[in-house]
Short mmCIF file of C-alpha atoms (C1' of nucleotides) in Angstrom, two decimals:
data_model
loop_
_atom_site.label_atom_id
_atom_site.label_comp_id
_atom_site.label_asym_id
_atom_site.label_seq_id
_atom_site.Cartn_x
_atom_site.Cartn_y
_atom_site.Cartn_z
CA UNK A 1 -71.80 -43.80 -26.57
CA UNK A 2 -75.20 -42.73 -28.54
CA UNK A 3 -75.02 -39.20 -29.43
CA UNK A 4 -77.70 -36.79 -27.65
CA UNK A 5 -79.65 -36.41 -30.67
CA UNK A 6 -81.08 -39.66 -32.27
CA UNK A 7 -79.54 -40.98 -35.31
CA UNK A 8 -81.90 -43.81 -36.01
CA UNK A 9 -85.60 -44.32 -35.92
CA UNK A 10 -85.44 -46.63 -32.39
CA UNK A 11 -82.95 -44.32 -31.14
CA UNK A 12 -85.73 -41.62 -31.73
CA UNK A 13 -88.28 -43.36 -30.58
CA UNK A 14 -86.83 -44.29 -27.46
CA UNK A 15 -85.51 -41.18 -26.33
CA UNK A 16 -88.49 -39.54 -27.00
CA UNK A 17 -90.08 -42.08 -25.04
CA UNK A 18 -87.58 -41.27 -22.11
CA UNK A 19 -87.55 -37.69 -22.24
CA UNK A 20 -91.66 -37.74 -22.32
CA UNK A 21 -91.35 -40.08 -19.38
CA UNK A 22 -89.15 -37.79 -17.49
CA UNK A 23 -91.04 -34.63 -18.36
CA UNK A 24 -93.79 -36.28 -16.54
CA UNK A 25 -91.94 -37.09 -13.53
CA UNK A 26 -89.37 -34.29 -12.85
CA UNK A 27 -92.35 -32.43 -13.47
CA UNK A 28 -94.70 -33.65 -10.65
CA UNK A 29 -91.79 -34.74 -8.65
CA UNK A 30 -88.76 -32.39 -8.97
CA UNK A 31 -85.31 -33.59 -9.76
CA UNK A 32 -84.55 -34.69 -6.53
CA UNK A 33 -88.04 -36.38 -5.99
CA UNK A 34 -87.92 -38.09 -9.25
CA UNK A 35 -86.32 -41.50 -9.96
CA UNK A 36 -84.60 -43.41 -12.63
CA UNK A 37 -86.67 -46.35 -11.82
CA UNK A 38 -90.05 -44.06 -12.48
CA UNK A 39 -88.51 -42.74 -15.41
CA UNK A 40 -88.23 -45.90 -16.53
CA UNK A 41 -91.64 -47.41 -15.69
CA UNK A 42 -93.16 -44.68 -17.69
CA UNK A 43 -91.00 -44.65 -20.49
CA UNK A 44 -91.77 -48.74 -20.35
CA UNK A 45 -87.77 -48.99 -20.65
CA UNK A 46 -85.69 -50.98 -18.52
CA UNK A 47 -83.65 -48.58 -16.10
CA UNK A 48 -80.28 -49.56 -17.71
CA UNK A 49 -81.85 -48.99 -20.83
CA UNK A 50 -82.34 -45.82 -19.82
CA UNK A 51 -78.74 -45.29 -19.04
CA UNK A 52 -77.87 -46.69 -22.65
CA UNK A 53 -79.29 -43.32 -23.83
CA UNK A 54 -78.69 -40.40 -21.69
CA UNK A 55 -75.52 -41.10 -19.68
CA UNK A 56 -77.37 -40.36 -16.58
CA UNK A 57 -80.31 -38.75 -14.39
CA UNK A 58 -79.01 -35.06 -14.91
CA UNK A 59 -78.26 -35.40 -18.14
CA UNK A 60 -82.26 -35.93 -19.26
CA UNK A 61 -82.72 -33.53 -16.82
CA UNK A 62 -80.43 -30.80 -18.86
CA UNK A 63 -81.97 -32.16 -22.00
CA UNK A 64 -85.46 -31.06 -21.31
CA UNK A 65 -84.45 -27.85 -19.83
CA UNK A 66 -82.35 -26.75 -22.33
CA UNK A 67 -85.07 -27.75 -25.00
CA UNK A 68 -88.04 -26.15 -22.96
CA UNK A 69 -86.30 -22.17 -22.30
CA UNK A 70 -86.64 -21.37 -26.09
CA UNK A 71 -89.99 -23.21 -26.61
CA UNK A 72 -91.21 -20.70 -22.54
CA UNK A 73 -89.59 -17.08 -24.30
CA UNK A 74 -91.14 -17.61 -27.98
CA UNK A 75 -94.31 -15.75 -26.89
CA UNK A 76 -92.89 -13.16 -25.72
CA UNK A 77 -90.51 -12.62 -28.70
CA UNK A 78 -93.34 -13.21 -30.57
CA UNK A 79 -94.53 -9.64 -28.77
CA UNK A 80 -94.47 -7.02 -31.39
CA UNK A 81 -94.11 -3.17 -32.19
CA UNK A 82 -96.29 -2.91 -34.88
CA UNK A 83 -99.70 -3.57 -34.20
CA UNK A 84 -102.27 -1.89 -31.40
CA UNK A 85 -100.32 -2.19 -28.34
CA UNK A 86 -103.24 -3.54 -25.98
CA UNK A 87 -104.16 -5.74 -28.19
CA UNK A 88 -100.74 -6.66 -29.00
CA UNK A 89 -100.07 -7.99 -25.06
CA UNK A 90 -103.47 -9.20 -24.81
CA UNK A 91 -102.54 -11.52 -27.45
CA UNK A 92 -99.69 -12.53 -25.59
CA UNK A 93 -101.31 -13.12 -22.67
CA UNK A 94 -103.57 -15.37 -24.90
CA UNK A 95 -100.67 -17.12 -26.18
CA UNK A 96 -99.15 -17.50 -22.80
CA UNK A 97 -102.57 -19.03 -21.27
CA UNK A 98 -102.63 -21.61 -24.54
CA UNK A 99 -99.31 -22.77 -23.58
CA UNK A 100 -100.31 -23.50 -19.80
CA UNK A 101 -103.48 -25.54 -21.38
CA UNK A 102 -101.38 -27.37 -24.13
CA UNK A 103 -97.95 -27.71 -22.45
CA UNK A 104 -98.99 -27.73 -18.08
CA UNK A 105 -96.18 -30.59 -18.04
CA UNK A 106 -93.71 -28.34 -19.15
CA UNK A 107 -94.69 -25.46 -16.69
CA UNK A 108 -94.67 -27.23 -14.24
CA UNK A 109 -91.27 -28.60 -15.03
CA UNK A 110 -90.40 -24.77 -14.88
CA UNK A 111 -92.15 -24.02 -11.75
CA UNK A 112 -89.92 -26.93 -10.02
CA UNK A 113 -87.09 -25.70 -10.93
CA UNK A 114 -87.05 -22.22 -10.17
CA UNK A 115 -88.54 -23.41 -6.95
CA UNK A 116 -85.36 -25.10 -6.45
CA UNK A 117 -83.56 -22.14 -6.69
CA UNK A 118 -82.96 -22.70 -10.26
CA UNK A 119 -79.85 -24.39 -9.71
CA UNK A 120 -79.64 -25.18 -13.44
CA UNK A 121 -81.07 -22.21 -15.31
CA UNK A 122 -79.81 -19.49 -13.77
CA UNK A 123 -77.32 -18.40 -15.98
CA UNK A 124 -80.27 -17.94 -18.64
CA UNK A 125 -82.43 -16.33 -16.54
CA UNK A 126 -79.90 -14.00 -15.61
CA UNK A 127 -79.10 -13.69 -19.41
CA UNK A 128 -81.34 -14.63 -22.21
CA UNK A 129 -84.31 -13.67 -19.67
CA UNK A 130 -83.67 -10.91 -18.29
CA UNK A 131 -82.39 -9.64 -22.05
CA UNK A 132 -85.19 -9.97 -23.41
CA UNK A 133 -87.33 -8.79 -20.59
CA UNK A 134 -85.30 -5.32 -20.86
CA UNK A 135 -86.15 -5.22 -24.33
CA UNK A 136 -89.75 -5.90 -24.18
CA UNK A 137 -89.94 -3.45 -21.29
CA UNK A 138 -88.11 -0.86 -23.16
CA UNK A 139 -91.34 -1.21 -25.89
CA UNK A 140 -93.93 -1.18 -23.50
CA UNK A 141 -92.32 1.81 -21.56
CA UNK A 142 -92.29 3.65 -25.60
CA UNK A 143 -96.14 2.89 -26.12
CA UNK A 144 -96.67 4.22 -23.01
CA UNK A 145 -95.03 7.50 -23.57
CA UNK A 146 -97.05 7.81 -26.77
CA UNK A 147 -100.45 7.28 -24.70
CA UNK A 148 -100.98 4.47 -26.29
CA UNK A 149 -100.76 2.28 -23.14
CA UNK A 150 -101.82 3.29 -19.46
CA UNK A 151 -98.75 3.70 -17.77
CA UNK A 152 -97.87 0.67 -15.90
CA UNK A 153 -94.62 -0.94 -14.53
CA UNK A 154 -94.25 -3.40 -17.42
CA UNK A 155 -91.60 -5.74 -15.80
CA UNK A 156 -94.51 -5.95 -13.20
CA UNK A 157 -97.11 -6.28 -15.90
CA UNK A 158 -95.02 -9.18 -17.40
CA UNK A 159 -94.40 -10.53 -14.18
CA UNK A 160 -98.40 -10.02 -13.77
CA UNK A 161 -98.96 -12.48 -16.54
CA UNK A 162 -96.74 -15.00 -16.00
CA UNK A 163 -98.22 -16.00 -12.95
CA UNK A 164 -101.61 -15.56 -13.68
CA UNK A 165 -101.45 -17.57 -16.82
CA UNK A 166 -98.88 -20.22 -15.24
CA UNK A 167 -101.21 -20.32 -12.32
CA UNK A 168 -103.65 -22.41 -14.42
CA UNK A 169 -100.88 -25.22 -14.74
CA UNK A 170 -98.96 -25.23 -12.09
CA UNK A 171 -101.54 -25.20 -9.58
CA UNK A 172 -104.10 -26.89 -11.64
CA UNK A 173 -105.35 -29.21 -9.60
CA UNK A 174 -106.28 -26.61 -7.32
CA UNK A 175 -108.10 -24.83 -10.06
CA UNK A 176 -110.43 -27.82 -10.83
CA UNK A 177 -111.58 -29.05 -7.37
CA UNK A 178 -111.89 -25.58 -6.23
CA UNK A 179 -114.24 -24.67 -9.51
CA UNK A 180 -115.74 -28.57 -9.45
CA UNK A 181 -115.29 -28.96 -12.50
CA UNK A 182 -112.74 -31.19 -15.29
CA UNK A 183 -111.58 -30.62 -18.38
CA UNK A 184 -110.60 -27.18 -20.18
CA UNK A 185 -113.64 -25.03 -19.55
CA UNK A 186 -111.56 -22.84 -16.52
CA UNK A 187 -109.12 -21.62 -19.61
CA UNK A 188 -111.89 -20.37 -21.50
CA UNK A 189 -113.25 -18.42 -18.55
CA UNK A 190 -109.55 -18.14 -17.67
CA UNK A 191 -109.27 -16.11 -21.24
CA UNK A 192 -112.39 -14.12 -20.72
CA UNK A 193 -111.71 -12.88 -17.53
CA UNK A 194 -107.83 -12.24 -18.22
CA UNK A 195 -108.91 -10.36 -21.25
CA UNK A 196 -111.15 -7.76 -19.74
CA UNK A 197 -108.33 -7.59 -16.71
CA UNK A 198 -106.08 -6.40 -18.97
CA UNK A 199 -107.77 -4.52 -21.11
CA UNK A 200 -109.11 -2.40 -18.40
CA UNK A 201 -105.37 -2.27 -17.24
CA UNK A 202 -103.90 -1.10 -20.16
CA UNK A 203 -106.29 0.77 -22.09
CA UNK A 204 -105.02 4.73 -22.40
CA UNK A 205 -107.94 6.89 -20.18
CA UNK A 206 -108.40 10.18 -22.55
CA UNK A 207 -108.25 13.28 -20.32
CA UNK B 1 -93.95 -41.56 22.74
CA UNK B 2 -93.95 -37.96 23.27
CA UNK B 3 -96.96 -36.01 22.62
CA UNK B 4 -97.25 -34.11 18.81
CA UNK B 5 -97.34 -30.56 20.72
CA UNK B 6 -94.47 -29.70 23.12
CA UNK B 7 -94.91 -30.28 26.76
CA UNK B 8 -92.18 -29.40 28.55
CA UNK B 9 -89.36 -25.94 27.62
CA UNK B 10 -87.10 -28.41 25.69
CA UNK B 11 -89.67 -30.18 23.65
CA UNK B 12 -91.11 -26.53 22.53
CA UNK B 13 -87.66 -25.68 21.75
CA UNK B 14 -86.80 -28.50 19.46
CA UNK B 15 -89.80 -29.19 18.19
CA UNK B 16 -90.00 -25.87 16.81
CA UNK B 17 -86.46 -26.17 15.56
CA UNK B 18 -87.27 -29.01 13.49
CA UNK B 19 -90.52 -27.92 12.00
CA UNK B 20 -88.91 -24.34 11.06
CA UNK B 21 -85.69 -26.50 9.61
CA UNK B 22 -88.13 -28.48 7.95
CA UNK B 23 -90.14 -25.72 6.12
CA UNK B 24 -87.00 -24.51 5.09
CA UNK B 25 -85.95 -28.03 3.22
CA UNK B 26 -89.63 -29.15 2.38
CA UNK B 27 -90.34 -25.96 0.63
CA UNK B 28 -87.56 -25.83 -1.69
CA UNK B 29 -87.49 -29.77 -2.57
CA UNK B 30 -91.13 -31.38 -1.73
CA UNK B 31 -91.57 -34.30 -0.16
CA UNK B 32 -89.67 -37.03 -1.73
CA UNK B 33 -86.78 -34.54 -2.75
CA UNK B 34 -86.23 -33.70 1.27
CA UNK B 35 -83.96 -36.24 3.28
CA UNK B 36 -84.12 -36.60 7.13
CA UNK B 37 -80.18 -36.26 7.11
CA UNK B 38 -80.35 -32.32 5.52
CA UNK B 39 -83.81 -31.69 8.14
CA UNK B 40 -81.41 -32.69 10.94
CA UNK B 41 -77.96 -31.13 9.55
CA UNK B 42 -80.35 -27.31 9.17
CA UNK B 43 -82.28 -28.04 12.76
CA UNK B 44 -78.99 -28.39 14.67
CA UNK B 45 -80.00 -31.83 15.77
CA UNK B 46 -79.28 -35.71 14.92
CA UNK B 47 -81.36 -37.65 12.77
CA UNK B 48 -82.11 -40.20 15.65
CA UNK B 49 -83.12 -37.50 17.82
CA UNK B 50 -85.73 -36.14 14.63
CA UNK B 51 -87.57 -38.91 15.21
CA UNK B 52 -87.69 -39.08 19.15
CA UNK B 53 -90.01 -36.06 18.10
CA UNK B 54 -91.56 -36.96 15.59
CA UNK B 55 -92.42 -40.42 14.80
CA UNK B 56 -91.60 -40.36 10.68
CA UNK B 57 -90.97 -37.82 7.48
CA UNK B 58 -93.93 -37.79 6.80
CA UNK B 59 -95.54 -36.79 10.30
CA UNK B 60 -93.18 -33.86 10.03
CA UNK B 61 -94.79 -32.69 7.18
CA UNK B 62 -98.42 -33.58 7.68
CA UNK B 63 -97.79 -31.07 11.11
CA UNK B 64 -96.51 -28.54 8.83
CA UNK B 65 -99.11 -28.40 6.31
CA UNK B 66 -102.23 -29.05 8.65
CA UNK B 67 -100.98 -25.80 10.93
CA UNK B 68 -100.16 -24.02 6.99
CA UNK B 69 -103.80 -24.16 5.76
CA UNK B 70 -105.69 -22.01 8.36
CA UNK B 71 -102.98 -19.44 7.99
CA UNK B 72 -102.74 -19.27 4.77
CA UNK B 73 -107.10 -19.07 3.73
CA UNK B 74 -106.99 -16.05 6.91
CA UNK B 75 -106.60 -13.36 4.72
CA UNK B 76 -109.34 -14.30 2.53
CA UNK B 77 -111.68 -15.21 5.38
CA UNK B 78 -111.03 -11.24 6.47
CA UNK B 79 -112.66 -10.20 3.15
CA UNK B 80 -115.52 -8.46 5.15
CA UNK B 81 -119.20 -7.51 3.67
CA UNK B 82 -119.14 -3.96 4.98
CA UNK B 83 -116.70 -1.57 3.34
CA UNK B 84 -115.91 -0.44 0.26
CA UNK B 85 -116.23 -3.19 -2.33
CA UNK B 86 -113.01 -2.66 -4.25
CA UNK B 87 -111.03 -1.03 -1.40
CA UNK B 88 -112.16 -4.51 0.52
CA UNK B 89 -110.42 -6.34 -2.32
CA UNK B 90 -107.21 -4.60 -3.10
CA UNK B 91 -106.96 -4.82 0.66
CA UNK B 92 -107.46 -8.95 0.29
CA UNK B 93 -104.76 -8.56 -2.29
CA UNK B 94 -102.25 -6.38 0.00
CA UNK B 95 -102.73 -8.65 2.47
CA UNK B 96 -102.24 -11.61 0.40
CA UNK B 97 -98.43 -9.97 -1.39
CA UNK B 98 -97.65 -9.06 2.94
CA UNK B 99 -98.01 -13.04 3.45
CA UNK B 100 -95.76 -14.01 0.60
CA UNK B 101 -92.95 -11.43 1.71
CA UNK B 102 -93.69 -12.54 5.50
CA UNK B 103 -93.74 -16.52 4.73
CA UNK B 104 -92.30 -17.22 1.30
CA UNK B 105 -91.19 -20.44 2.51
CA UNK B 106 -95.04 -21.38 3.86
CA UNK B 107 -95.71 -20.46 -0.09
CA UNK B 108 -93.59 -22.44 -1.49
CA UNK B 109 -94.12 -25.09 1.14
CA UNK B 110 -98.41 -24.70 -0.51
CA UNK B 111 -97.00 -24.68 -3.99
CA UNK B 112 -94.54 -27.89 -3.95
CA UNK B 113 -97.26 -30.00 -2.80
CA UNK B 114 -99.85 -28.85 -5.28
CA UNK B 115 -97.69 -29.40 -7.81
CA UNK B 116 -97.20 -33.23 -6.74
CA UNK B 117 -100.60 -33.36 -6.26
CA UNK B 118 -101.81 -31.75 -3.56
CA UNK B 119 -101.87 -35.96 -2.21
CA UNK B 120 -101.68 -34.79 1.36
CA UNK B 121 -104.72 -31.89 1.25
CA UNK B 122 -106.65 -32.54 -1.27
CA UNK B 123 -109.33 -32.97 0.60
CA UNK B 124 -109.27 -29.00 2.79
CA UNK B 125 -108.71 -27.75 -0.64
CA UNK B 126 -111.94 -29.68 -1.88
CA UNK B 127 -113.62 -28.56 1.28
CA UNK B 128 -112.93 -25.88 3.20
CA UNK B 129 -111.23 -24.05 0.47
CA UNK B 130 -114.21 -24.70 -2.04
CA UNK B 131 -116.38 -23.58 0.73
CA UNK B 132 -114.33 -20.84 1.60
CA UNK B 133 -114.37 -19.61 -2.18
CA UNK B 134 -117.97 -20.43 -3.12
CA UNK B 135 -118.64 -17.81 0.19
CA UNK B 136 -117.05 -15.06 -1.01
CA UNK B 137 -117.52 -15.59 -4.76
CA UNK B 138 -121.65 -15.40 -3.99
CA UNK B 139 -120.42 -11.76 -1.86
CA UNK B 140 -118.52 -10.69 -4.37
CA UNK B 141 -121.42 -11.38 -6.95
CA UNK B 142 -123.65 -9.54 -5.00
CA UNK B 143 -121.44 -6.21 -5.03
CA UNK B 144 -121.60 -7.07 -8.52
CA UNK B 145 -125.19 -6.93 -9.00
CA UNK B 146 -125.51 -4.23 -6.48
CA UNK B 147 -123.17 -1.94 -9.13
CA UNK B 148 -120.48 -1.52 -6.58
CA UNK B 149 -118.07 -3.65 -8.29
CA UNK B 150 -117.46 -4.16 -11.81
CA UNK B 151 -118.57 -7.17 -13.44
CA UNK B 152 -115.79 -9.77 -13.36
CA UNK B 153 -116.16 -13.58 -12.81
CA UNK B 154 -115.07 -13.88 -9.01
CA UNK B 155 -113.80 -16.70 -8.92
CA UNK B 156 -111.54 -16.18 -11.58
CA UNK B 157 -110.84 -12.85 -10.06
CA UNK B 158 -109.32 -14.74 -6.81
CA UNK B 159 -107.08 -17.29 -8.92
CA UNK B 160 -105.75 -14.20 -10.32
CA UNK B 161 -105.17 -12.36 -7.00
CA UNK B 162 -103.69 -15.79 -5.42
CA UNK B 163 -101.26 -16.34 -8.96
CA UNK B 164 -99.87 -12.89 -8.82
CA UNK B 165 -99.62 -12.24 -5.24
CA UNK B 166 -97.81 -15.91 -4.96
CA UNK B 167 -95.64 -15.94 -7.76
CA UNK B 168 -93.25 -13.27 -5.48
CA UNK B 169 -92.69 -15.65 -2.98
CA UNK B 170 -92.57 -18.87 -5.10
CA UNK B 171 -90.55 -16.99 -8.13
CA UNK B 172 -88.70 -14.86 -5.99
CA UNK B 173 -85.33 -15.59 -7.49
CA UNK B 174 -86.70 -15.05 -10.71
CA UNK B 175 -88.26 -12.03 -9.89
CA UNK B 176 -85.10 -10.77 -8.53
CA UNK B 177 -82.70 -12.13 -10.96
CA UNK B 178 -84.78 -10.66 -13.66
CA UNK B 179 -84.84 -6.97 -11.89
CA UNK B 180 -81.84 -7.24 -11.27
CA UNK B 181 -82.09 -6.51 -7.77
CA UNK B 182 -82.16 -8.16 -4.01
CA UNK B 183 -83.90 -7.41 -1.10
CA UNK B 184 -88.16 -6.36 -0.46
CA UNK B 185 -87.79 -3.27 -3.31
CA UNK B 186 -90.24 -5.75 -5.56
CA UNK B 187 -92.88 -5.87 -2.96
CA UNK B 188 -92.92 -2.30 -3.49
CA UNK B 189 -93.45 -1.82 -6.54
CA UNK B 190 -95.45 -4.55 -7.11
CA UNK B 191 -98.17 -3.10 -4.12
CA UNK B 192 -98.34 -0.25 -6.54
CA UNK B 193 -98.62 -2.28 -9.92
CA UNK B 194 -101.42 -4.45 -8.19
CA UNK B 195 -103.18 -1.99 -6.62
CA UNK B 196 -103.44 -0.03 -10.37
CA UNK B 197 -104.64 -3.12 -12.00
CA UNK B 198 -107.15 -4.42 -9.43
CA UNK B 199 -108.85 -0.87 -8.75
CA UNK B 200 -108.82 -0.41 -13.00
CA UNK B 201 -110.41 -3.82 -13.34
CA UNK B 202 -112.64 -3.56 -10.18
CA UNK B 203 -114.31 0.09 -10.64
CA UNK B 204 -117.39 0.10 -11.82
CA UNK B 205 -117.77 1.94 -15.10
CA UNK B 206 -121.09 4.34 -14.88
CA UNK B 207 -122.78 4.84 -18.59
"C1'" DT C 1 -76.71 -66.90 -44.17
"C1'" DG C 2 -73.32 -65.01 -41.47
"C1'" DA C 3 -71.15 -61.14 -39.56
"C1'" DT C 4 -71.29 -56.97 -37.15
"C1'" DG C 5 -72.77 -53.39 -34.61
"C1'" DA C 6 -76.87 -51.60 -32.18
"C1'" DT C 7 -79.91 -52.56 -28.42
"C1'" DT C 8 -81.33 -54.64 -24.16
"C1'" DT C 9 -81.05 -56.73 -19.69
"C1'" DG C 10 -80.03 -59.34 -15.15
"C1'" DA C 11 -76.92 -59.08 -11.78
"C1'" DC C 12 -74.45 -56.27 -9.21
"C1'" DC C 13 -72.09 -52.14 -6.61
"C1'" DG C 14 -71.39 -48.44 -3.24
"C1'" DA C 15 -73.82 -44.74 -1.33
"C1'" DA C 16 -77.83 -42.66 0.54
"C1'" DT C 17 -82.35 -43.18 2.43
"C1'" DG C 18 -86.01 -43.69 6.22
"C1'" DG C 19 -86.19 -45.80 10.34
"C1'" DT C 20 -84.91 -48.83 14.76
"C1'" DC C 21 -82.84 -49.85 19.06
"C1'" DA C 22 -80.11 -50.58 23.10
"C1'" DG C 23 -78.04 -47.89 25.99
"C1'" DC C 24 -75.82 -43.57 27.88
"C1'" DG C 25 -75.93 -39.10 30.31
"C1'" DG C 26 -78.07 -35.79 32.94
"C1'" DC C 27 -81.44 -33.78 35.62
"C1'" DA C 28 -85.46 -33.55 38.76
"C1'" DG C 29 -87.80 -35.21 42.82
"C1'" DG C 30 -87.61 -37.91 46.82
"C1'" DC D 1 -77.37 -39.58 47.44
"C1'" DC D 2 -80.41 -42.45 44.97
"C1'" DT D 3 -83.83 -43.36 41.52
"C1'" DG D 4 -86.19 -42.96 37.45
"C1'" DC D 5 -87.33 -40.80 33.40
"C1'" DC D 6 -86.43 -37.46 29.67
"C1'" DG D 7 -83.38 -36.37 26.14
"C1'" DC D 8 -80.04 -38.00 23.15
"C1'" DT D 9 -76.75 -40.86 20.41
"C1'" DG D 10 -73.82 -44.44 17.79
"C1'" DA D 11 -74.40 -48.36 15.62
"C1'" DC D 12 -77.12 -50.73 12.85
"C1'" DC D 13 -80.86 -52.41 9.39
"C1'" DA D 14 -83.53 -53.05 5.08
"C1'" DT D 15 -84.59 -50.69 1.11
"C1'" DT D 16 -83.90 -47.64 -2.54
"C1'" DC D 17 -80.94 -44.79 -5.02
"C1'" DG D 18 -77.92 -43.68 -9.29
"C1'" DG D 19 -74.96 -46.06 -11.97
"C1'" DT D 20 -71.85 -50.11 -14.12
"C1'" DC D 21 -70.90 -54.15 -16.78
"C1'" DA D 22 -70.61 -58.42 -19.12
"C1'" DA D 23 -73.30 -60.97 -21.66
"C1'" DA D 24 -77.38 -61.88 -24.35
"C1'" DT D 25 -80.42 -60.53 -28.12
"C1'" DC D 26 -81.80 -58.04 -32.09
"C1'" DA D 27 -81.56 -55.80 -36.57
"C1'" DT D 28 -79.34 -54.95 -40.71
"C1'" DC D 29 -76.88 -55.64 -44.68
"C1'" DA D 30 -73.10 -57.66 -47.40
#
DNA sequence: TGATGATTTGACCGAATGGTCAGCGGCAGG
DNA sequence: CCTGCCGCTGACCATTCGGTCAAATCATCA
């Protein structure tokens, strides 16, 4: 039995292969719509091959998941208390949006699964989520009782930017044929028009 | 061969019963994660008798979508000319959050199959959507240049409205897990939230 | 080079899948 | 009461599914 993590370089190679391969199709597909057999077309490995690495179809499953709920939270840990506090979750939006035009696999990977019902992250949601949702809230909710924020729901306002910034990967498609257009120009307009959003959100009105 | 819309009491009655079962499986799997077996366990019926009514999966799903589309672009086609620009649009958006809490299954129905793809309505989303939003992107522009509305790319502004309003019905355990609450209380709060950061976004500054 | 373990695969398995079909029961109209 | 059709079902089918296994191949290093 190979261990999880790859000891040599094929081992490596191949599952990086498979867990690239599955990213793609749990991520279009679900986990119930995706199969071994795609999996393994992608990954251009046979389908026991497949098997020889990850002991079966849940198990690369729980690999990518487990890997992708630390790499989803890091911008909003990266959210901090020094620094303007409108610019501060402007930035995060910013770093939020870059991950939906570098990583749309992954949120859409995300997106399935909560749509699930989140049958296999809902102990973190309800834990290392929601944790560090109270926290961030909890610094918002301070700037905002120094003035230095408009006063807004900030579970909301998080909320607020998850799906607008997630929109333009999950629903991607949608995004392009609807603007008739390819390639990354909607997150630069995306990023424009977020920006001045928020900013007129947040920004503290002097009376 | 019995006609796609019901005919007689019984075929009205099952019919529905099997398109209502079928949302409720379709929208949480997709497609190719649904079976026939778990349509017919929910519907109350045998598999057999699924397809006395309807001839395959997939004609199931194609009814369900094709009757989801007009529903789900009406509260955009009521954005009206007359009115108040940004009351006309945080109305839109009201309207838009009352659908998800109404229908979160038709949302998550729309969202499933754009993630695969959108395979099955591509083309309404490159037409009548794309007409739909060109329409009231050139309306919105022209509040714009009239100074009723402030200057925000429309477009842009309706991705946003459609992303936030959505991601309560597609989310919604999310949403709830991370509140730490059940029932319609985040509706609530999130009219409010919404409502704040649409009209601060949408008034037009005088200087 | 030979030995040894890592890697790969064809063949296969039982279960689940979408779908078919012959026929049964019941009900409506004559 | 008979007839005929609508509604319905159990049994069945071919394919696909996730997964197993013995055997073949490959790579590495003594």
């Amino acid at each position: 039995m190979p261990s999880p993590r790859p000891r040599t370089r094929i081992q490596a190679r191949n599952s990086e292969a498979i867990l690239d391969a599955a990213l793609e199709v749990f991520s279009q597909y679900g986990f119930r719509g995706a199969t071994l057999d795609q999996i393994a077309e992608v990954a251009g490995l046979s389908k026991p091959n497949l098997l020889y690495y990850f002991p079966s179809k849940e198990a690369i499953h729980i690999a990518l998941l487990s890997g992708l709920m630390d790499t989803w939270l890091a911008p909003l840990r990266a959210l901090h208390h020094d620094g303007e506090p409108v610019e501060e979750i402007l930035d995060y939006m910013r770093r939020k949006l870059e991950m939906s035009r570098l990583y749309p696999r992954e949120s859409r990977l995300f997106a399935n699964e909560i749509l699930q019902g989140a049958p296999r992250i809902l102990d973190q949601i309800e834990g290392d989520l929601k944790a560090l949702v109270d926290d961030k809230a909890a610094l918002i909710t301070t700037w905002i009782a120094e003035g230095r924020l408009a006063p807004v729901d900030p579970r909301h306002l998080l909320f607020s930017i998850w799906a607008t910034t997630q929109h333009y990967a999950d629903f991607d498609i949608q995004v392009h044929r609807v603007l008739g257009v390819e390639g990354d120009a909607p997150y630069a307009e995306a990023t424009r028009f977020l920006t001045q959003m928020y900013r007129a959100t947040l920004t503290p009105q002097p009376r």
